[in-house]
RNA sequence: GCCGAAGUGGUGGAACUGGCAGACGCGCUGGACUCAAAAUCCAGUCCUGUUAAAGGGGUGCGGGUUCGAUUCCCGCCUUCGGCACCA
């Protein structure tokens, strides 16, 4: 018989369906396993070859689990609300309902043709009123618990889609979907208080087994930072400005303040401001800028000073100017900052541009290492030092001192005497130590630092407070240095590039780098200076002390901030779940009573959007008109709908009990299925979707609907599949591979095998037609192998240990999503079988079972053709015997000085002495005239002989 | 700029905990079968060298640790992701 994939695949898909082979039971004695693949968005484009990648991976797991004796839930459904369908419907003038049904039909046929073991009796559709009834139910619960609120807020407005976007939907200042310009617009929006769960969402990750990458992206997305809020009084008023800072330790260095353009202070202080019109002009300009411009023009800072008012720095009562600038955002912290130009890149840049004073309050601290390591027991001698970078008059060179017998190579260094300026000390030291006299210019660095090291020539520990000065020499005018200086060290010229590798005194290097790379503010760790009661403390200690001080004085408090904002939950669109609220002039916003759910989406004929940004539902006057559930008076329905993240935030619960019309799912059933054991989806959903779903789940846990605080145990993400040209598949590029064509020409099993074999599951890969052919050839060989099978229910002796190894390899690899190497191991085993005249039934059975999760149709057929009992999906997953993983004889490589020279065959338990004897025999003559230094034998692995 | 991941033949990619680099697939070369082609089967395929071998080199670059490094450490370069004036 020939391998006709079309017949075989059709036949088995019908049998599986008819016998309900993959139906999950809600009560079973078997252990449960819940495998979940992200449900697709049924777009008009049909199934992409990327979809089957994740579906096959989890299908392999699901099928393997069934063979291992689990009651497996592996469901599928449709995430069908959303903009693409709505846009498609407008363009093609059909109703989104009809478009959705058509798309689902195509997707379902395509997915079914691939033979996944989905339990189709649990299929769900987020646009089905019997489903979104419960999405609305959850919204009402959120409202009931104060987590849904309507708020007038500036939102991201896509000028092209005419829709409000969540921060999450804006990429680089452009709309994520259409690429249109995004501007800020004020709008009343329903919001969900996800920020209230920010900490729980970070903490909860500990309970999960997500891949590390997913965990970190969740944490980064939430963006927790802890710091302090500090109040700055405005001079001569009772008003103050509240700022948020993570660096309260630098308060003494705060030389100005900046407020965001939208900050209400300008309004409040309008009367006092001398340059109000200039400020208002700046505000107007800032408003016009799109987010894109605002973030792209990072380098060129702009701003206007608020003239006529000053703030008071609470730590030293100094008056500081207040500026308005769009480098401060209203949406983060308090919308105002204290600026510390000496220790913040942005503040530094701004201060340089507008000539605002820069005051250093943190000194970098270098601790001596190596030769100049601090000596225990020796006292510290404190003094002010200058380190001098002496530039050559014409070449890119600097001077260094070689300290001869002390083994130092340093910059020109020396002490600063009382009352002396660092620049003067530098000139004096250069003249004394090097002999060069003719100095052209002197530049002192703004930053000083602390250096602790052992001064070898004086035999003391030195604690130097170092200033750095750059000196340029005019010419080589030279006077012999004093005898004492000359004997101590010699001066040499060295290229600036690479100088840091020669000058090995650690405490010089920081400034040397700064000199080479240009002056920058110091943002690192260090010791406080110029800060009164904080002087001498380290940054962390100073933060604490300052915070305590602020609290004590009632000026500030501890504060935690998040990058995460509340979730904008309104969309002014048609194709989404109606938000189940009504507005009554008397009672305000009133929830629709639970018993009146679902609020069904009315059938509208027109989907054209108004420029006012109203939902198309706003035109449905009949639908809008309703009565207030509280007072019975006239009321209006909410016309905003939910974003398409809503339906997907809880769908995994509905699969457990999809036809329940009393609850989202029955308590017992939720308890039985517990967490999703393994959830796989696209990389693009590892932040938003996953965060939203976890948020809702945690809320449902808090109100007692679900018994677990986290919804998913394992989370993995598959990589994208690109076209063979390395680009994204797209109609316009004409490089789209349609899965239907592969299934038709080569078969579903071939496509499945290829997608698993294509490469690292988590990586992006390019499609390869030749790769598909290779997988088909492999399956052809599996088919032909059946001709070699002879009777025998034991493994052939000569392949026994290889079979056991393969079982182990395949079992482990499937579990770790390393399908490519698992399949490679099976290919290797097949090649081995093919070298032989015959194989036994047992040899063949184990092979078929191992490849069955990947290629289920062909293995079922071969199982039946060979007349084996039952169906292959009813068999047990093969087990390996640890003892049989090791061969009786082992080939051991011999290295000489780490280079492979020969190989010998030894017995698996052979003694070391005997092995080494064999080795000497093998390498006879190779050691003539050489001395064997060492013989290393790693049991059963390798021999290495070291000779001289 | 910050964070993360990765760099291995012509190509997709393997290599346990530091132990034979290149498994497996693709492509390519030669052969068998065929009137011929396709398909299939057999052999070869990191580079250099050679009739063949021996020998030498080789996992982005430069150092280091080790009997031994794709793997560990230090310093660079490049690519791809994520975040991006987050105070």
PDB file of C-alpha atoms in Angstrom, chain A residues 759-910:
ATOM      1  CA  UNK A 759      14.354  25.241  14.600  1.00  0.00           C
ATOM      2  CA  UNK A 760      14.358  26.584  18.136  1.00  0.00           C
ATOM      3  CA  UNK A 761      10.708  26.871  19.180  1.00  0.00           C
ATOM      4  CA  UNK A 762      11.140  30.316  20.706  1.00  0.00           C
ATOM      5  CA  UNK A 763      13.063  31.844  17.839  1.00  0.00           C
ATOM      6  CA  UNK A 764      11.907  33.611  14.728  1.00  0.00           C
ATOM      7  CA  UNK A 765      12.528  31.403  11.695  1.00  0.00           C
ATOM      8  CA  UNK A 766      12.175  31.700   7.944  1.00  0.00           C
ATOM      9  CA  UNK A 767      10.009  29.302   5.961  1.00  0.00           C
ATOM     10  CA  UNK A 768      11.849  26.820   3.772  1.00  0.00           C
ATOM     11  CA  UNK A 769      10.105  24.785   1.111  1.00  0.00           C
ATOM     12  CA  UNK A 770      13.030  22.371   0.966  1.00  0.00           C
ATOM     13  CA  UNK A 771      12.692  21.843   4.684  1.00  0.00           C
ATOM     14  CA  UNK A 772       9.078  20.803   4.160  1.00  0.00           C
ATOM     15  CA  UNK A 773      10.153  18.335   1.460  1.00  0.00           C
ATOM     16  CA  UNK A 774      12.708  16.846   3.831  1.00  0.00           C
ATOM     17  CA  UNK A 775      10.016  16.188   6.427  1.00  0.00           C
ATOM     18  CA  UNK A 776       7.791  14.551   3.845  1.00  0.00           C
ATOM     19  CA  UNK A 777      10.695  12.284   2.857  1.00  0.00           C
ATOM     20  CA  UNK A 778      11.126  11.353   6.496  1.00  0.00           C
ATOM     21  CA  UNK A 779       7.453  10.320   6.769  1.00  0.00           C
ATOM     22  CA  UNK A 780       7.739   8.381   3.511  1.00  0.00           C
ATOM     23  CA  UNK A 781      10.597   6.436   5.042  1.00  0.00           C
ATOM     24  CA  UNK A 782       8.543   5.787   8.164  1.00  0.00           C
ATOM     25  CA  UNK A 783       5.831   4.368   5.916  1.00  0.00           C
ATOM     26  CA  UNK A 784       8.251   2.163   3.969  1.00  0.00           C
ATOM     27  CA  UNK A 785       9.826   0.913   7.144  1.00  0.00           C
ATOM     28  CA  UNK A 786       6.705  -1.195   7.746  1.00  0.00           C
ATOM     29  CA  UNK A 787       7.956  -3.621   5.051  1.00  0.00           C
ATOM     30  CA  UNK A 788      10.905  -4.535   7.257  1.00  0.00           C
ATOM     31  CA  UNK A 789       8.852  -5.488  10.275  1.00  0.00           C
ATOM     32  CA  UNK A 790       8.966  -9.114  11.399  1.00  0.00           C
ATOM     33  CA  UNK A 791       7.246 -10.781  14.345  1.00  0.00           C
ATOM     34  CA  UNK A 792       8.725 -10.101  17.740  1.00  0.00           C
ATOM     35  CA  UNK A 793       7.511  -8.382  20.868  1.00  0.00           C
ATOM     36  CA  UNK A 794      10.934  -7.491  22.178  1.00  0.00           C
ATOM     37  CA  UNK A 795      13.395  -4.849  21.065  1.00  0.00           C
ATOM     38  CA  UNK A 796      16.161  -6.123  18.779  1.00  0.00           C
ATOM     39  CA  UNK A 797      19.314  -6.691  20.803  1.00  0.00           C
ATOM     40  CA  UNK A 798      21.534  -4.545  18.587  1.00  0.00           C
ATOM     41  CA  UNK A 799      19.313  -1.475  18.830  1.00  0.00           C
ATOM     42  CA  UNK A 800      17.998  -1.956  22.354  1.00  0.00           C
ATOM     43  CA  UNK A 801      20.159   0.626  24.095  1.00  0.00           C
ATOM     44  CA  UNK A 802      19.667   3.108  21.271  1.00  0.00           C
ATOM     45  CA  UNK A 803      15.896   2.701  21.620  1.00  0.00           C
ATOM     46  CA  UNK A 804      16.049   3.377  25.341  1.00  0.00           C
ATOM     47  CA  UNK A 805      18.225   6.430  24.735  1.00  0.00           C
ATOM     48  CA  UNK A 806      15.812   7.685  22.107  1.00  0.00           C
ATOM     49  CA  UNK A 807      12.816   7.250  24.415  1.00  0.00           C
ATOM     50  CA  UNK A 808      14.597   9.334  27.035  1.00  0.00           C
ATOM     51  CA  UNK A 809      15.704  11.971  24.552  1.00  0.00           C
ATOM     52  CA  UNK A 810      12.287  12.343  22.913  1.00  0.00           C
ATOM     53  CA  UNK A 811      10.447  12.364  26.241  1.00  0.00           C
ATOM     54  CA  UNK A 812      12.706  15.072  27.672  1.00  0.00           C
ATOM     55  CA  UNK A 813      12.839  17.139  24.506  1.00  0.00           C
ATOM     56  CA  UNK A 814       9.046  17.311  24.039  1.00  0.00           C
ATOM     57  CA  UNK A 815       8.689  18.466  27.632  1.00  0.00           C
ATOM     58  CA  UNK A 816      11.301  21.191  27.149  1.00  0.00           C
ATOM     59  CA  UNK A 817       9.897  22.437  23.852  1.00  0.00           C
ATOM     60  CA  UNK A 818      12.988  21.175  22.008  1.00  0.00           C
ATOM     61  CA  UNK A 819      10.981  19.458  19.336  1.00  0.00           C
ATOM     62  CA  UNK A 820      13.685  19.907  16.702  1.00  0.00           C
ATOM     63  CA  UNK A 821      16.195  17.735  18.511  1.00  0.00           C
ATOM     64  CA  UNK A 822      13.540  15.235  19.564  1.00  0.00           C
ATOM     65  CA  UNK A 823      12.593  14.683  15.942  1.00  0.00           C
ATOM     66  CA  UNK A 824      16.273  14.584  14.960  1.00  0.00           C
ATOM     67  CA  UNK A 825      16.767  11.722  17.436  1.00  0.00           C
ATOM     68  CA  UNK A 826      13.883   9.842  15.810  1.00  0.00           C
ATOM     69  CA  UNK A 827      15.409  10.427  12.374  1.00  0.00           C
ATOM     70  CA  UNK A 828      18.660   8.982  13.662  1.00  0.00           C
ATOM     71  CA  UNK A 829      16.856   5.925  15.013  1.00  0.00           C
ATOM     72  CA  UNK A 830      15.062   5.501  11.697  1.00  0.00           C
ATOM     73  CA  UNK A 831      18.386   5.626   9.831  1.00  0.00           C
ATOM     74  CA  UNK A 832      19.681   2.925  12.154  1.00  0.00           C
ATOM     75  CA  UNK A 833      16.612   0.740  11.521  1.00  0.00           C
ATOM     76  CA  UNK A 834      17.094   1.192   7.795  1.00  0.00           C
ATOM     77  CA  UNK A 835      20.644  -0.115   7.940  1.00  0.00           C
ATOM     78  CA  UNK A 836      19.220  -3.418   9.123  1.00  0.00           C
ATOM     79  CA  UNK A 837      17.572  -6.291   7.262  1.00  0.00           C
ATOM     80  CA  UNK A 838      14.619  -6.477   9.657  1.00  0.00           C
ATOM     81  CA  UNK A 839      13.150  -4.918  12.758  1.00  0.00           C
ATOM     82  CA  UNK A 840      10.659  -6.359  15.236  1.00  0.00           C
ATOM     83  CA  UNK A 841       7.093  -5.272  15.935  1.00  0.00           C
ATOM     84  CA  UNK A 842       8.302  -3.902  19.260  1.00  0.00           C
ATOM     85  CA  UNK A 843      10.965  -1.817  17.497  1.00  0.00           C
ATOM     86  CA  UNK A 844       8.334  -0.421  15.148  1.00  0.00           C
ATOM     87  CA  UNK A 845       5.644   0.150  17.763  1.00  0.00           C
ATOM     88  CA  UNK A 846       7.877   2.193  20.000  1.00  0.00           C
ATOM     89  CA  UNK A 847       8.963   4.308  17.052  1.00  0.00           C
ATOM     90  CA  UNK A 848       5.372   4.959  15.945  1.00  0.00           C
ATOM     91  CA  UNK A 849       4.292   5.868  19.469  1.00  0.00           C
ATOM     92  CA  UNK A 850       7.140   8.335  19.928  1.00  0.00           C
ATOM     93  CA  UNK A 851       6.403  10.152  16.671  1.00  0.00           C
ATOM     94  CA  UNK A 852       2.615   9.918  17.094  1.00  0.00           C
ATOM     95  CA  UNK A 853       2.094  13.250  18.917  1.00  0.00           C
ATOM     96  CA  UNK A 854       3.824  15.023  16.036  1.00  0.00           C
ATOM     97  CA  UNK A 855       2.408  12.995  13.129  1.00  0.00           C
ATOM     98  CA  UNK A 856      -0.819  11.479  14.446  1.00  0.00           C
ATOM     99  CA  UNK A 857      -2.558  10.456  11.214  1.00  0.00           C
ATOM    100  CA  UNK A 858       0.167   8.383   9.570  1.00  0.00           C
ATOM    101  CA  UNK A 859       0.982   6.618  12.823  1.00  0.00           C
ATOM    102  CA  UNK A 860      -2.668   5.660  13.422  1.00  0.00           C
ATOM    103  CA  UNK A 861      -2.822   4.251   9.889  1.00  0.00           C
ATOM    104  CA  UNK A 862       0.422   2.271  10.150  1.00  0.00           C
ATOM    105  CA  UNK A 863      -0.658   0.945  13.539  1.00  0.00           C
ATOM    106  CA  UNK A 864      -3.876  -0.345  11.978  1.00  0.00           C
ATOM    107  CA  UNK A 865      -2.183  -1.699   8.824  1.00  0.00           C
ATOM    108  CA  UNK A 866       0.187  -3.732  10.969  1.00  0.00           C
ATOM    109  CA  UNK A 867      -2.854  -5.116  12.782  1.00  0.00           C
ATOM    110  CA  UNK A 868      -1.779  -3.869  16.195  1.00  0.00           C
ATOM    111  CA  UNK A 869      -4.408  -3.833  18.884  1.00  0.00           C
ATOM    112  CA  UNK A 870      -6.663  -0.762  19.283  1.00  0.00           C
ATOM    113  CA  UNK A 871      -5.797   2.742  18.176  1.00  0.00           C
ATOM    114  CA  UNK A 872      -2.398   4.256  18.749  1.00  0.00           C
ATOM    115  CA  UNK A 873      -3.966   7.103  20.752  1.00  0.00           C
ATOM    116  CA  UNK A 874      -5.078   4.519  23.330  1.00  0.00           C
ATOM    117  CA  UNK A 875      -1.576   3.176  23.933  1.00  0.00           C
ATOM    118  CA  UNK A 876       0.791   4.021  26.758  1.00  0.00           C
ATOM    119  CA  UNK A 877       3.769   6.354  26.384  1.00  0.00           C
ATOM    120  CA  UNK A 878       6.955   4.223  26.222  1.00  0.00           C
ATOM    121  CA  UNK A 879       9.233   3.977  29.241  1.00  0.00           C
ATOM    122  CA  UNK A 880      12.984   3.669  29.227  1.00  0.00           C
ATOM    123  CA  UNK A 881      15.173   1.524  31.418  1.00  0.00           C
ATOM    124  CA  UNK A 882      18.006   3.472  33.047  1.00  0.00           C
ATOM    125  CA  UNK A 883      20.264   0.450  33.050  1.00  0.00           C
ATOM    126  CA  UNK A 884      19.945   0.043  29.333  1.00  0.00           C
ATOM    127  CA  UNK A 885      20.977   3.585  28.470  1.00  0.00           C
ATOM    128  CA  UNK A 886      24.639   2.600  28.624  1.00  0.00           C
ATOM    129  CA  UNK A 887      26.329   0.484  25.947  1.00  0.00           C
ATOM    130  CA  UNK A 888      28.465  -2.509  26.971  1.00  0.00           C
ATOM    131  CA  UNK A 889      31.467  -1.112  25.175  1.00  0.00           C
ATOM    132  CA  UNK A 890      32.413   2.525  24.877  1.00  0.00           C
ATOM    133  CA  UNK A 891      34.644   4.303  22.410  1.00  0.00           C
ATOM    134  CA  UNK A 892      36.908   6.676  24.339  1.00  0.00           C
ATOM    135  CA  UNK A 893      38.839   9.471  22.639  1.00  0.00           C
ATOM    136  CA  UNK A 894      42.481  10.029  23.548  1.00  0.00           C
ATOM    137  CA  UNK A 895      43.911  13.519  23.574  1.00  0.00           C
ATOM    138  CA  UNK A 896      47.565  14.495  23.786  1.00  0.00           C
ATOM    139  CA  UNK A 897      47.960  18.017  25.149  1.00  0.00           C
ATOM    140  CA  UNK A 898      44.289  18.590  24.505  1.00  0.00           C
ATOM    141  CA  UNK A 899      44.380  17.466  20.886  1.00  0.00           C
ATOM    142  CA  UNK A 900      42.528  14.422  19.647  1.00  0.00           C
ATOM    143  CA  UNK A 901      44.994  11.745  18.539  1.00  0.00           C
ATOM    144  CA  UNK A 902      43.256   8.369  18.694  1.00  0.00           C
ATOM    145  CA  UNK A 903      40.309   6.375  19.973  1.00  0.00           C
ATOM    146  CA  UNK A 904      40.132   3.099  21.851  1.00  0.00           C
ATOM    147  CA  UNK A 905      37.258   0.794  22.666  1.00  0.00           C
ATOM    148  CA  UNK A 906      36.858  -0.204  26.296  1.00  0.00           C
ATOM    149  CA  UNK A 907      34.444  -2.204  28.384  1.00  0.00           C
ATOM    150  CA  UNK A 908      31.856  -0.085  30.203  1.00  0.00           C
ATOM    151  CA  UNK A 909      33.190  -1.006  33.658  1.00  0.00           C
ATOM    152  CA  UNK A 910      36.857  -1.218  32.765  1.00  0.00           C
TER     153      UNK A 910
END
